[in-house]
Coordinates of C-alpha atoms and ligand atoms in Angstrom, one line a residue:
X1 CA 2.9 -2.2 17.9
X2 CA 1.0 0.9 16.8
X3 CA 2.2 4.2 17.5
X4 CA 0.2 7.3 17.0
X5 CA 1.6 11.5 16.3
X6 CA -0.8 14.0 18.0
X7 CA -1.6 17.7 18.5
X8 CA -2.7 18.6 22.5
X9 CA -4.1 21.9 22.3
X10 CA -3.1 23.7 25.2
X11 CA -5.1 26.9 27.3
X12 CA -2.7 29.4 25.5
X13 CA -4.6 28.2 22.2
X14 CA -0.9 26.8 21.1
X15 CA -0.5 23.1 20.2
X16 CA 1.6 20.5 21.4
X17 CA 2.8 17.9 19.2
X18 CA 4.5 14.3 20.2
X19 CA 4.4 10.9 19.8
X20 CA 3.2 7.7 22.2
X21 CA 2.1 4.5 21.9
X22 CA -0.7 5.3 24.4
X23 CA -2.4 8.4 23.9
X24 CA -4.8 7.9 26.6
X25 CA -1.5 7.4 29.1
X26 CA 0.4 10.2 27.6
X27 CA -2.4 12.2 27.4
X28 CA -2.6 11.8 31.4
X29 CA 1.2 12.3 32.4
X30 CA 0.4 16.1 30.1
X31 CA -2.1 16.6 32.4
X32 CA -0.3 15.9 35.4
X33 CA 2.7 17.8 34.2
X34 CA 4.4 14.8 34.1
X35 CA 4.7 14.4 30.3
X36 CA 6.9 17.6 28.9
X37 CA 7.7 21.1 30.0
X38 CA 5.9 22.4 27.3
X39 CA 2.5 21.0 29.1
X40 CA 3.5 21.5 32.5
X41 CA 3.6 25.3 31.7
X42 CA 0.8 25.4 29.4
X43 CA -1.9 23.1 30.6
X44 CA -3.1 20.9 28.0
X45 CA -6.9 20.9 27.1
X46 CA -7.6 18.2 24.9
X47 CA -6.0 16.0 22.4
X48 CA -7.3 17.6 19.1
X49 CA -5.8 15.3 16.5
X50 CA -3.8 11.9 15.9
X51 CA -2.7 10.2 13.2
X52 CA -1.6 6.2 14.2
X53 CA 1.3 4.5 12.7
X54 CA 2.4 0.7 12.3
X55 CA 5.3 1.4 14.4
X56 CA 7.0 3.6 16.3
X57 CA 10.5 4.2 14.1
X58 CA 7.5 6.2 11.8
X59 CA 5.6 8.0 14.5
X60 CA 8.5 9.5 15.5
X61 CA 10.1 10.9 12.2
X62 CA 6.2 11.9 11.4
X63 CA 6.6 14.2 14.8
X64 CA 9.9 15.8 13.5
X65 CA 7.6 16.8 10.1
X66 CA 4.7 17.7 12.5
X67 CA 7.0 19.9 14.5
X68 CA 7.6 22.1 11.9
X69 CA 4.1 22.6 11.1
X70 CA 2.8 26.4 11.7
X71 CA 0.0 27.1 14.1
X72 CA -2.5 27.2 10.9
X73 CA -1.3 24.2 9.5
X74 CA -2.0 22.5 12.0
X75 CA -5.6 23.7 12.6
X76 CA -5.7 22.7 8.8
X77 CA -3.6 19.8 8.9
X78 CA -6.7 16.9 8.8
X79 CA -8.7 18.8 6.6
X80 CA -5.9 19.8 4.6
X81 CA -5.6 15.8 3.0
X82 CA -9.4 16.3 1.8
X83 CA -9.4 18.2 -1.4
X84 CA -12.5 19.0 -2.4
X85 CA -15.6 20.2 -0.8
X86 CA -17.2 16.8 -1.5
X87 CA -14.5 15.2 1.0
X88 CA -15.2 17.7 3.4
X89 CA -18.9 17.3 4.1
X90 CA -18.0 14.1 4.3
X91 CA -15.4 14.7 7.2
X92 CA -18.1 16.7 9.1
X93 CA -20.2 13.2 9.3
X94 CA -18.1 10.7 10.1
X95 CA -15.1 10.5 12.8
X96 CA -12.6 8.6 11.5
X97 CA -10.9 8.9 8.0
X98 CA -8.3 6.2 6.5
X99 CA -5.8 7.2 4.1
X100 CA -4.6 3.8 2.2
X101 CA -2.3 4.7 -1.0
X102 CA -2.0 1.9 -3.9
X103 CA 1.7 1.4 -4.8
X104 CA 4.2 1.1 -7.7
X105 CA 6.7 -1.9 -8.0
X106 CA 10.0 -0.5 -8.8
X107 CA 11.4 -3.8 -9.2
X108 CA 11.0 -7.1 -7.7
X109 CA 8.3 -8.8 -10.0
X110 CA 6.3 -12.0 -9.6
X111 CA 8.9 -12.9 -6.9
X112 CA 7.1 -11.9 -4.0
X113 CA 5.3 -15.7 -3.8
X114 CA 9.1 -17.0 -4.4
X115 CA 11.1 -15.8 -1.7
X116 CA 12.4 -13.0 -3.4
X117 CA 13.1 -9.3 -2.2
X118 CA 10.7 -6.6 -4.3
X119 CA 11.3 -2.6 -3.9
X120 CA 8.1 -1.2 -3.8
X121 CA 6.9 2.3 -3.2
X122 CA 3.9 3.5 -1.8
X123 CA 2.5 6.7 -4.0
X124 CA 0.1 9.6 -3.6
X125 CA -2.9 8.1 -5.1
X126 CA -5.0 6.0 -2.0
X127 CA -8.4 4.8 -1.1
X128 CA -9.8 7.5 1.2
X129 CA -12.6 6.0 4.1
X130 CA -14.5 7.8 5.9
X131 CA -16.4 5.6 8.8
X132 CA -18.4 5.4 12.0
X133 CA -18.1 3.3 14.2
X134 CA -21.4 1.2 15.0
X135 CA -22.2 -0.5 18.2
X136 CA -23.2 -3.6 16.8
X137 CA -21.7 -5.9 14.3
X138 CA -23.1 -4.5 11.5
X139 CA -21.1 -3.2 8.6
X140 CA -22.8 -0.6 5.9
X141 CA -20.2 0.2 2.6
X142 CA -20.6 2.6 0.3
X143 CA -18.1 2.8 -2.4
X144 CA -18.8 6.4 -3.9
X145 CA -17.4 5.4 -7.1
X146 CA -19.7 2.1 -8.0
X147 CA -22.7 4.3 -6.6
X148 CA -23.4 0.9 -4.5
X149 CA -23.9 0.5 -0.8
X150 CA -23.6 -3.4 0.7
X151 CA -25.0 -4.1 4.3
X152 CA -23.3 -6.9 5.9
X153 CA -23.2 -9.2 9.0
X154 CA -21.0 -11.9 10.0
X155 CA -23.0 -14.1 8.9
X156 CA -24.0 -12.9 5.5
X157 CA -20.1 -12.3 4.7
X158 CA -19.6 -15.8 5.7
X159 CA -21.9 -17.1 2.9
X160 CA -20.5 -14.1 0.4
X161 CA -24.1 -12.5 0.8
X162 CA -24.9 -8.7 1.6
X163 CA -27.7 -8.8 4.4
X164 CA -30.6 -9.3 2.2
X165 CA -29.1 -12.4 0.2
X166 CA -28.1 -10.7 -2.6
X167 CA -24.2 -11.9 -4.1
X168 CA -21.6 -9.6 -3.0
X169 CA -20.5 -7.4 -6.0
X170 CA -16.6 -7.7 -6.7
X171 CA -15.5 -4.7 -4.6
X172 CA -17.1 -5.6 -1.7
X173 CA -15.3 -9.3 -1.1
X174 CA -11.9 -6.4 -0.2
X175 CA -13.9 -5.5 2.2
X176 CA -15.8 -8.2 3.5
X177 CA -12.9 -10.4 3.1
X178 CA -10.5 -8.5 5.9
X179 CA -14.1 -8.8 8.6
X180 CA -13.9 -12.5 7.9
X181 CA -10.4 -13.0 8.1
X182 CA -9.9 -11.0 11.0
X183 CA -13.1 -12.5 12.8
X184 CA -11.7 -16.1 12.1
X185 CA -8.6 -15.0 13.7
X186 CA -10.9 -14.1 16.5
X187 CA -10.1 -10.0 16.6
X188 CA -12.5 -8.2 18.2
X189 CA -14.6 -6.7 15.4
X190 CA -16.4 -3.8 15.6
X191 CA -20.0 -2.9 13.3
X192 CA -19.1 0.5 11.1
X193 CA -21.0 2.9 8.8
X194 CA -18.7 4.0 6.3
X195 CA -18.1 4.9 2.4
X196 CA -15.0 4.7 0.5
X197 CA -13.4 6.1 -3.2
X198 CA -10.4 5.8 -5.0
X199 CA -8.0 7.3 -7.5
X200 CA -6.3 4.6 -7.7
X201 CA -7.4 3.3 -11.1
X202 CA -8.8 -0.4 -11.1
X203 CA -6.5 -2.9 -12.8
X204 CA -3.9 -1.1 -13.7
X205 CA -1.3 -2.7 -11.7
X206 CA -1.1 -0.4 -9.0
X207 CA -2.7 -2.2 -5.8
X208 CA -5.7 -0.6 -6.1
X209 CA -7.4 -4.0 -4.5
X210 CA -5.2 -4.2 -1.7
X211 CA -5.5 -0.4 -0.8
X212 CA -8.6 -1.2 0.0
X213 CA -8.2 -4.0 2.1
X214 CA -5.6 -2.1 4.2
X215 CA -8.1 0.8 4.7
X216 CA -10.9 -1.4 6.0
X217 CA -7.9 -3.6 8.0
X218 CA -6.7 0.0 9.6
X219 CA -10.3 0.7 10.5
X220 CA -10.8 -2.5 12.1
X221 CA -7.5 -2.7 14.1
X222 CA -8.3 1.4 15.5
X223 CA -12.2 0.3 16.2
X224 CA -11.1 -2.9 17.8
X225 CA -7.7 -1.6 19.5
X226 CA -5.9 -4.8 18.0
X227 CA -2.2 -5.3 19.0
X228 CA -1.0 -5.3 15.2
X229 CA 1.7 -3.8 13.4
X230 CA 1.6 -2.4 10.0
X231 CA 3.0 -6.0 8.7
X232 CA 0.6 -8.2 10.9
X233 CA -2.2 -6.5 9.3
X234 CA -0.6 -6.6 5.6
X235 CA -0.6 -10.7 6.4
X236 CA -4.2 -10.4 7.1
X237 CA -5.2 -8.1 4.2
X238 CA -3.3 -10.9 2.1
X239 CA -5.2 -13.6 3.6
X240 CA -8.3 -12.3 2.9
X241 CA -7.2 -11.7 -0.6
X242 CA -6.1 -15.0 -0.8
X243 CA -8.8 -16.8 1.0
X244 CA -12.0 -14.8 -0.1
X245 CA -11.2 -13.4 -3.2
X246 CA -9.3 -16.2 -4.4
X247 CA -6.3 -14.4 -5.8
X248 CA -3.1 -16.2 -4.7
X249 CA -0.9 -13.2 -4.8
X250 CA 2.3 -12.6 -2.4
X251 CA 2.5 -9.8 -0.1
X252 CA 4.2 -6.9 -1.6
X253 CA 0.6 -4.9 -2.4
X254 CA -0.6 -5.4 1.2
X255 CA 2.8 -4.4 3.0
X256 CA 3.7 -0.6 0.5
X257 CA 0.1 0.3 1.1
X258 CA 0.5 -0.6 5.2
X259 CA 4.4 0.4 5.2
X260 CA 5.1 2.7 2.9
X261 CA 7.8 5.8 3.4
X262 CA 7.3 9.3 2.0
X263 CA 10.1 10.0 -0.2
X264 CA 11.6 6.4 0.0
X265 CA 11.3 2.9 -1.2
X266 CA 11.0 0.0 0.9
X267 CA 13.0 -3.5 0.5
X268 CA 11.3 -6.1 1.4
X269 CA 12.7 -9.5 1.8
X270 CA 9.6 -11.6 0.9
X271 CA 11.0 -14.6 2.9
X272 CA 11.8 -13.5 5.8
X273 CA 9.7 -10.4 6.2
X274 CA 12.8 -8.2 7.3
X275 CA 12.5 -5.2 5.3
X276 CA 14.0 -1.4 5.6
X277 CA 13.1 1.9 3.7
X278 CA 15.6 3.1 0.7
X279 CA 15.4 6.7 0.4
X280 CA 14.8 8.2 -3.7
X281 CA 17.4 10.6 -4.6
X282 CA 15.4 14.1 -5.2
X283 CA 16.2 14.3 -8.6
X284 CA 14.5 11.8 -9.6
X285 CA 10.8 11.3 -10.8
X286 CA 8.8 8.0 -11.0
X287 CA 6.4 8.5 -13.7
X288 CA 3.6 6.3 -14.3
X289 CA 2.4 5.6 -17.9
X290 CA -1.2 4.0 -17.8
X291 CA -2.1 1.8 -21.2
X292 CA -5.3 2.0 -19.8
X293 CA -5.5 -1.8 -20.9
X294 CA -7.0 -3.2 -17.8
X295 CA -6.8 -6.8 -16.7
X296 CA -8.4 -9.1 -13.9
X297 CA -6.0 -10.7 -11.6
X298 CA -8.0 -13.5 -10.4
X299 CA -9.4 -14.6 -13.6
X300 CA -5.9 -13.8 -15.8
X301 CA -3.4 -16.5 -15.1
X302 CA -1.6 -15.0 -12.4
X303 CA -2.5 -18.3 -10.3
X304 CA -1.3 -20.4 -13.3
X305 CA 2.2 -18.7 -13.5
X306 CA 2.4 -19.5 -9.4
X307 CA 1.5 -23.0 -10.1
X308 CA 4.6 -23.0 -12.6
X309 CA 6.9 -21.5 -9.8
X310 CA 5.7 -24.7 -7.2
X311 CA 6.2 -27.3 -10.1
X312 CA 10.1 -25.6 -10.7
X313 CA 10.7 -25.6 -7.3
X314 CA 9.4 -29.1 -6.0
X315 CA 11.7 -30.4 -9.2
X316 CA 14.9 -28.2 -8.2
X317 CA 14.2 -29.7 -4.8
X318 CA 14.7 -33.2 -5.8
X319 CA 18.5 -31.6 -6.9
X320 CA 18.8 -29.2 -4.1
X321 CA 17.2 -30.7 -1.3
X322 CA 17.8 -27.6 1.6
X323 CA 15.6 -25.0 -0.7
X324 CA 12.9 -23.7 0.2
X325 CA 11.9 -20.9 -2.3
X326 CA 12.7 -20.7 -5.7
X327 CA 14.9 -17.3 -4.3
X328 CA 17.2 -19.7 -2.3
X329 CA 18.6 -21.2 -5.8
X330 CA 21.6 -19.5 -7.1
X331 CA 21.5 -19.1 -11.1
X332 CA 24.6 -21.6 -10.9
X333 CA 22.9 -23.9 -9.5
X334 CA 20.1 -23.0 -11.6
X335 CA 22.6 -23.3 -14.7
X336 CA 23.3 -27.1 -13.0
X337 CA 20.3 -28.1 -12.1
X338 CA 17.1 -26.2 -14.3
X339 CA 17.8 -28.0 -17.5
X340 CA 15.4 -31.0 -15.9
X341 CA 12.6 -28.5 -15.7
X342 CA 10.2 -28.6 -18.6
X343 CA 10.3 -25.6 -21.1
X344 CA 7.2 -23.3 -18.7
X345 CA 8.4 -23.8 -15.6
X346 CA 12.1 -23.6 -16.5
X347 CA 11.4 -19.9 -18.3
X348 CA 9.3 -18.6 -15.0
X349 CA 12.4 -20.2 -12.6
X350 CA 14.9 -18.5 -14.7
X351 CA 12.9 -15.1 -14.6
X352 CA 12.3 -15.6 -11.0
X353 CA 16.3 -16.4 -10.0
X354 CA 17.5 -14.0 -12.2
X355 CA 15.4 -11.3 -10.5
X356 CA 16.1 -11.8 -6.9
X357 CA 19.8 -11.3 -8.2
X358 CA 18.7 -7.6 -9.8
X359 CA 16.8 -6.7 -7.0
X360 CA 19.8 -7.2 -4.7
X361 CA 22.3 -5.0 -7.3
X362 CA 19.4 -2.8 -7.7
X363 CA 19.1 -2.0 -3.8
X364 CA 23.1 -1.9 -3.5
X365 CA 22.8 0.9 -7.0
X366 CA 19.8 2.8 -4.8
X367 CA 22.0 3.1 -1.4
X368 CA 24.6 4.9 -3.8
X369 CA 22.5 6.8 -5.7
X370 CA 23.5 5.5 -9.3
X371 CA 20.5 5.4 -10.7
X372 CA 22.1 4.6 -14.4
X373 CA 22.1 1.1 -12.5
X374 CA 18.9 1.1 -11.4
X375 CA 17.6 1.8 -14.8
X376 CA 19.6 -0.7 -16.7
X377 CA 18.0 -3.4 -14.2
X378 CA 14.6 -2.1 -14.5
X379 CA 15.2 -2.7 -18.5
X380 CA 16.5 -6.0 -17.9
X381 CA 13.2 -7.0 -16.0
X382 CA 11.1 -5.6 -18.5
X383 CA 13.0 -7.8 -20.8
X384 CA 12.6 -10.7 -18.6
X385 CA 8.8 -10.3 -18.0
X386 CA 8.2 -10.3 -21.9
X387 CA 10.5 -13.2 -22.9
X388 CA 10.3 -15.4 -20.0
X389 CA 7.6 -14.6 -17.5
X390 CA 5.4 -13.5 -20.4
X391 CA 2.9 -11.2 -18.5
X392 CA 3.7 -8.5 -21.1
X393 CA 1.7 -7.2 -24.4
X394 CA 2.8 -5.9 -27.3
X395 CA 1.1 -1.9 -26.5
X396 CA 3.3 -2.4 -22.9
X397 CA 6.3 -3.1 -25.2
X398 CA 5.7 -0.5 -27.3
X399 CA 5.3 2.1 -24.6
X400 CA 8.5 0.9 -22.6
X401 CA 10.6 1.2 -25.6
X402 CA 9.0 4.5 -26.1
X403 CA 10.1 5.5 -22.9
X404 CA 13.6 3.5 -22.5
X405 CA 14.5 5.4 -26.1
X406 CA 13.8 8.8 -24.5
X407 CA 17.0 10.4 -23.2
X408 CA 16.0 11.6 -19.9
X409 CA 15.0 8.5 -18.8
X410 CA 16.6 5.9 -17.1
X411 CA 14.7 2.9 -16.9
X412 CA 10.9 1.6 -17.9
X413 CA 9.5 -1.6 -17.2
X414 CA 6.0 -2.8 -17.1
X415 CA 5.1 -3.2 -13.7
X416 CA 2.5 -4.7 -11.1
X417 CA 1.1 -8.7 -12.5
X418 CA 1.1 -7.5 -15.9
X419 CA -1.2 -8.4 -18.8
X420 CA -1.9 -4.6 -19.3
X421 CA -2.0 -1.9 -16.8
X422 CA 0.9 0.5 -16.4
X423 CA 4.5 1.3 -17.2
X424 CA 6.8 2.6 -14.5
X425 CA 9.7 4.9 -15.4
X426 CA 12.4 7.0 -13.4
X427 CA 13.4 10.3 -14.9
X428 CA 15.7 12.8 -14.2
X429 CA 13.4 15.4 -12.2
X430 CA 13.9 18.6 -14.4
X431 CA 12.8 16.7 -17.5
X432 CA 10.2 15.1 -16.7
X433 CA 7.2 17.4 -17.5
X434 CA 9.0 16.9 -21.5
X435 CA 9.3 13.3 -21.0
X436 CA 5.3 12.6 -20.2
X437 CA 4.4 15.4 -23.2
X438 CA 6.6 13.4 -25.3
X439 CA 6.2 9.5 -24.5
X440 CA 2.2 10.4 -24.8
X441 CA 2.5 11.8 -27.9
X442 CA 5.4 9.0 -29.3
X443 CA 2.4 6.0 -28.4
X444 CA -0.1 7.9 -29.6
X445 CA 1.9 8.2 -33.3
X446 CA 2.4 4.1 -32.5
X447 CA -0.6 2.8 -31.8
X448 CA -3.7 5.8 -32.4
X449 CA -4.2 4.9 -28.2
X450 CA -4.1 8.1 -25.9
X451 CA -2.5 6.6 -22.5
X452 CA -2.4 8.8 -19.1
X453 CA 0.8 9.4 -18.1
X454 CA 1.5 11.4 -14.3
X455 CA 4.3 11.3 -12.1
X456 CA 3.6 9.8 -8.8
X457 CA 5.3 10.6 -5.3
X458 CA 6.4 8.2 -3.0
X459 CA 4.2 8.6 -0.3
X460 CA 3.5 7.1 3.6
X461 CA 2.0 3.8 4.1
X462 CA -2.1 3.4 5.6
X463 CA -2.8 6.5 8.1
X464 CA -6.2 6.5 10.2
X465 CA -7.5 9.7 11.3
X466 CA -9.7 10.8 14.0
X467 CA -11.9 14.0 14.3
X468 CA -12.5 15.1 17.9
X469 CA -16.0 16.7 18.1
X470 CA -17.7 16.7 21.0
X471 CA -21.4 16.8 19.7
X472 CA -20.8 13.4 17.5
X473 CA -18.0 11.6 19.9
X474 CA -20.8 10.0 21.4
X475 CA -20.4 6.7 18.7
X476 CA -16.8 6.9 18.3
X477 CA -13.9 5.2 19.9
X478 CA -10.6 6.7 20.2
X479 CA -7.4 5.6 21.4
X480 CA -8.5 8.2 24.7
X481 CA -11.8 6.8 25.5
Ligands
GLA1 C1 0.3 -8.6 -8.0 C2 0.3 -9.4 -6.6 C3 1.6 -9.2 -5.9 C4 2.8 -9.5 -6.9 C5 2.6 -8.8 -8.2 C6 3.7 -9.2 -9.2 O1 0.3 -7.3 -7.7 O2 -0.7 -9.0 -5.8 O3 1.7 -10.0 -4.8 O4 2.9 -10.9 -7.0 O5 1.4 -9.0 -8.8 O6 4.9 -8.9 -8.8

């Protein structure tokens, strides 16, 4: 159930800050001094600003930080996420702005189709959206950084057309593929004006596809008022990703960019969706090392190694009769049974097993802060990935080496699908600015490639903003129409 942080700007010009699950409600007890001293002695004007959460346990820590907030901060609070003046004009045009970051797989590889739990964090690089909403079901996209705009319908997204019956280019069918899926699933959907960018680069293994789809998912749900929580509408986002893009990927992307924690990593039990959030010690960086080596998930043969996983696991079946994933075997009976597999599918089993067992040590090594642990585990699924999975290349290799050789760090691994894309490494927090100059220079001696290399912060999951301005409500729906 969503649940939404706001500021209630009082007639002393001072703001209150809380948290609801209705702000139209809330908003109304504040005005009947029924809803906190605070308002019943300073009588509350309007609600200025709201940012919406997939669930309460968030909204409410998000008031503690809020809380804190000086008076000017807050005045600057929602234009305080748009950085440059670009952002800004865009802010004045539209109401509603969507913050969805990408994410970084700590560990927990290829495992979330297998049952398996993955430890992803969501980091501070995202999809920004800004959006109107329309009164009709009409949907306009820009994405700023293709310099293309699609107009679609309901109809024209059904046959993978923009309105004028052109072929959707690739970045639109994120979009277009979360209206379909939530219009099959009979959601109300509302028409939008909107444009989009990213920083998140393309292909690289951090989620950039799925960022997307949460943004336009979070628009959707806030224009529609859906009863969704942040991991309803990750199952959506990954059903249109499956369903109209064709990629048949698991759900870690869709849930860090929906769920994510600042500070924190989240376990996720890909099975049976319980998950909690694993705070980061503070001295510890996650540094992201992109080879710049792109690859295309739903071409590459990310479906191919899935298919390998099904084959391994109807065989184990015929064994083990009560599994259900591949995560369910335990590597005895994987030492028992997986010798009937053939040679492909018995390598991806064995990488698959294997890592649902270091996920599991590597959370237990997390909640105790031994991060030696962690990194000896993230080695060992690098190692895995190249020898078994084999979704690494050799200039990944080289760079985790690099970067596993370096003394401040504690682990490297490639992570994301693989087949290019980035490294991820934790390093101890006072080194790392000497790490990055050094692991940048090291690949560059090894291979004559310059690589980008920046450390990333573990960030909150999909946010939705809302600007209240009279003159241009007039279009917009808020959670206090
Ligand atoms: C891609 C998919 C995820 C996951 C990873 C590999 O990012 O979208 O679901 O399978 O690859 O761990």
């Amino acid at each position: 159930m969503p649940a939404y942080c706001y500021f209630i700007l009082c007639d002393n010009n001072a703001f209150y800050t809380g948290w609801t699950k209705n702000i139209k409600r809330r908003f109304k007890q504040h005005l009947h001094g029924k809803g906190a001293y605070y308002t019943k002695v300073h009588s509350p004007v309007e609600v200025v600003y709201w940012e919406s959460y997939g669930d309460d346990k968030i909204a409410r820590k998000r008031e503690v930080q809020l809380k804190k907030l000086t008076h000017n901060q807050k005045i600057n609070l929602s234009r305080g996420r748009l950085t440059n003046m670009c952002d800004r004009l865009y802010f004045d045009k539209y109401n509603y702005f969507v913050n969805s970051p990408g994410r970084v797989n700590l560990l927990g590889e290829h495992v979330d189709y297998n049952g398996g739990p993955v430890l992803p964090v969501a980091i501070d690089r995202s999809v920004s959206l800004w959006a109107n909403r329309r009164n009709d079901q009409q949907f306009s996209v820009n994405a700023l950084d293709m310099d293309q705009n699609v107009v679609l319908t309901l109809n024209s997204i059904e046959s993978r057309m923009d309105i004028q019956g052109n072929p959707l280019p690739d970045w639109a069918l994120y979009p277009a593929g979360v209206i379909h899926i939530a219009h099959k699933q009979n959601y109300q959907i509302n028409g939008f004006d909107s444009l989009f960018k990213s920083n998140i680069p393309i292909g690289s293994g951090l989620s950039s596809s799925a960022a997307i789809e949460i943004a336009f998912a979070a628009l959707l749900r806030e224009f529609g008022m859906w009863k969704m929580d942040n991991l309803q509408l990750a199952l959506l986002s990954q059903e249109a990703e499956q369903r109209y893009v064709g990629v048949n990927c698991g759900i870690m992307d869709q849930f860090a960019s929906a769920n994510g924690a600042a500070n924190s990593a989240l376990y996720l039990d890909t099975a049976t969706l319980q998950w909690q959030i694993l705070p980061l010690p503070k001295d510890v960086a996650i540094v992201i090392a992109d080879s710049k080596i792109k690859r295309n998930l739903a071409t590459s043969e990310y479906n191919e190694r899935r298919a390998s996983c099904e084959e391994a696991l109807s065989k184990l079946k015929e064994f083990s009769p009560s599994i259900n994933y591949l995560s369910d075997v335990s590597p005895q009976e994987f030492a028992k049974f997986g010798k009937n597999l053939a040679e492909i599918p018995y390598k991806r089993a064995k990488h698959v097993i294997e890592e649902c067992q270091r996920v599991k040590l590597a959370a237990q090594a997390l909640k105790s802060s031994n991060i030696v642990e962690f990194g000896k585990l993230m080695k060992a699924t690098h190692a895995s990935l190249r020898d078994l999975y084999e979704v690494s290349i050799p200039q990944i290799d080289t760079l985790v080496e690099i970067a596993n050789a370096h003394r401040s760090c504690f682990g490297s691994r490639l992570t994301g699908a693989g087949f290019g894309g980035c490294t991820v490494s934790l390093v101890l927090q006072e080194s790392a600015d000497k790490f990055m100059d050094d692991i940048k220079r090291d690949y560059y001696l090894n291979t004559g490639s310059e690589i980008e290399v920046y450390i990333c912060k573990a960030s909150n999951g999909v946010t939705v903003q809302w600007r209240n301005q009279t003159s241009s409500l007039t279009d917009g729906k808020s959670p206090i129409d």
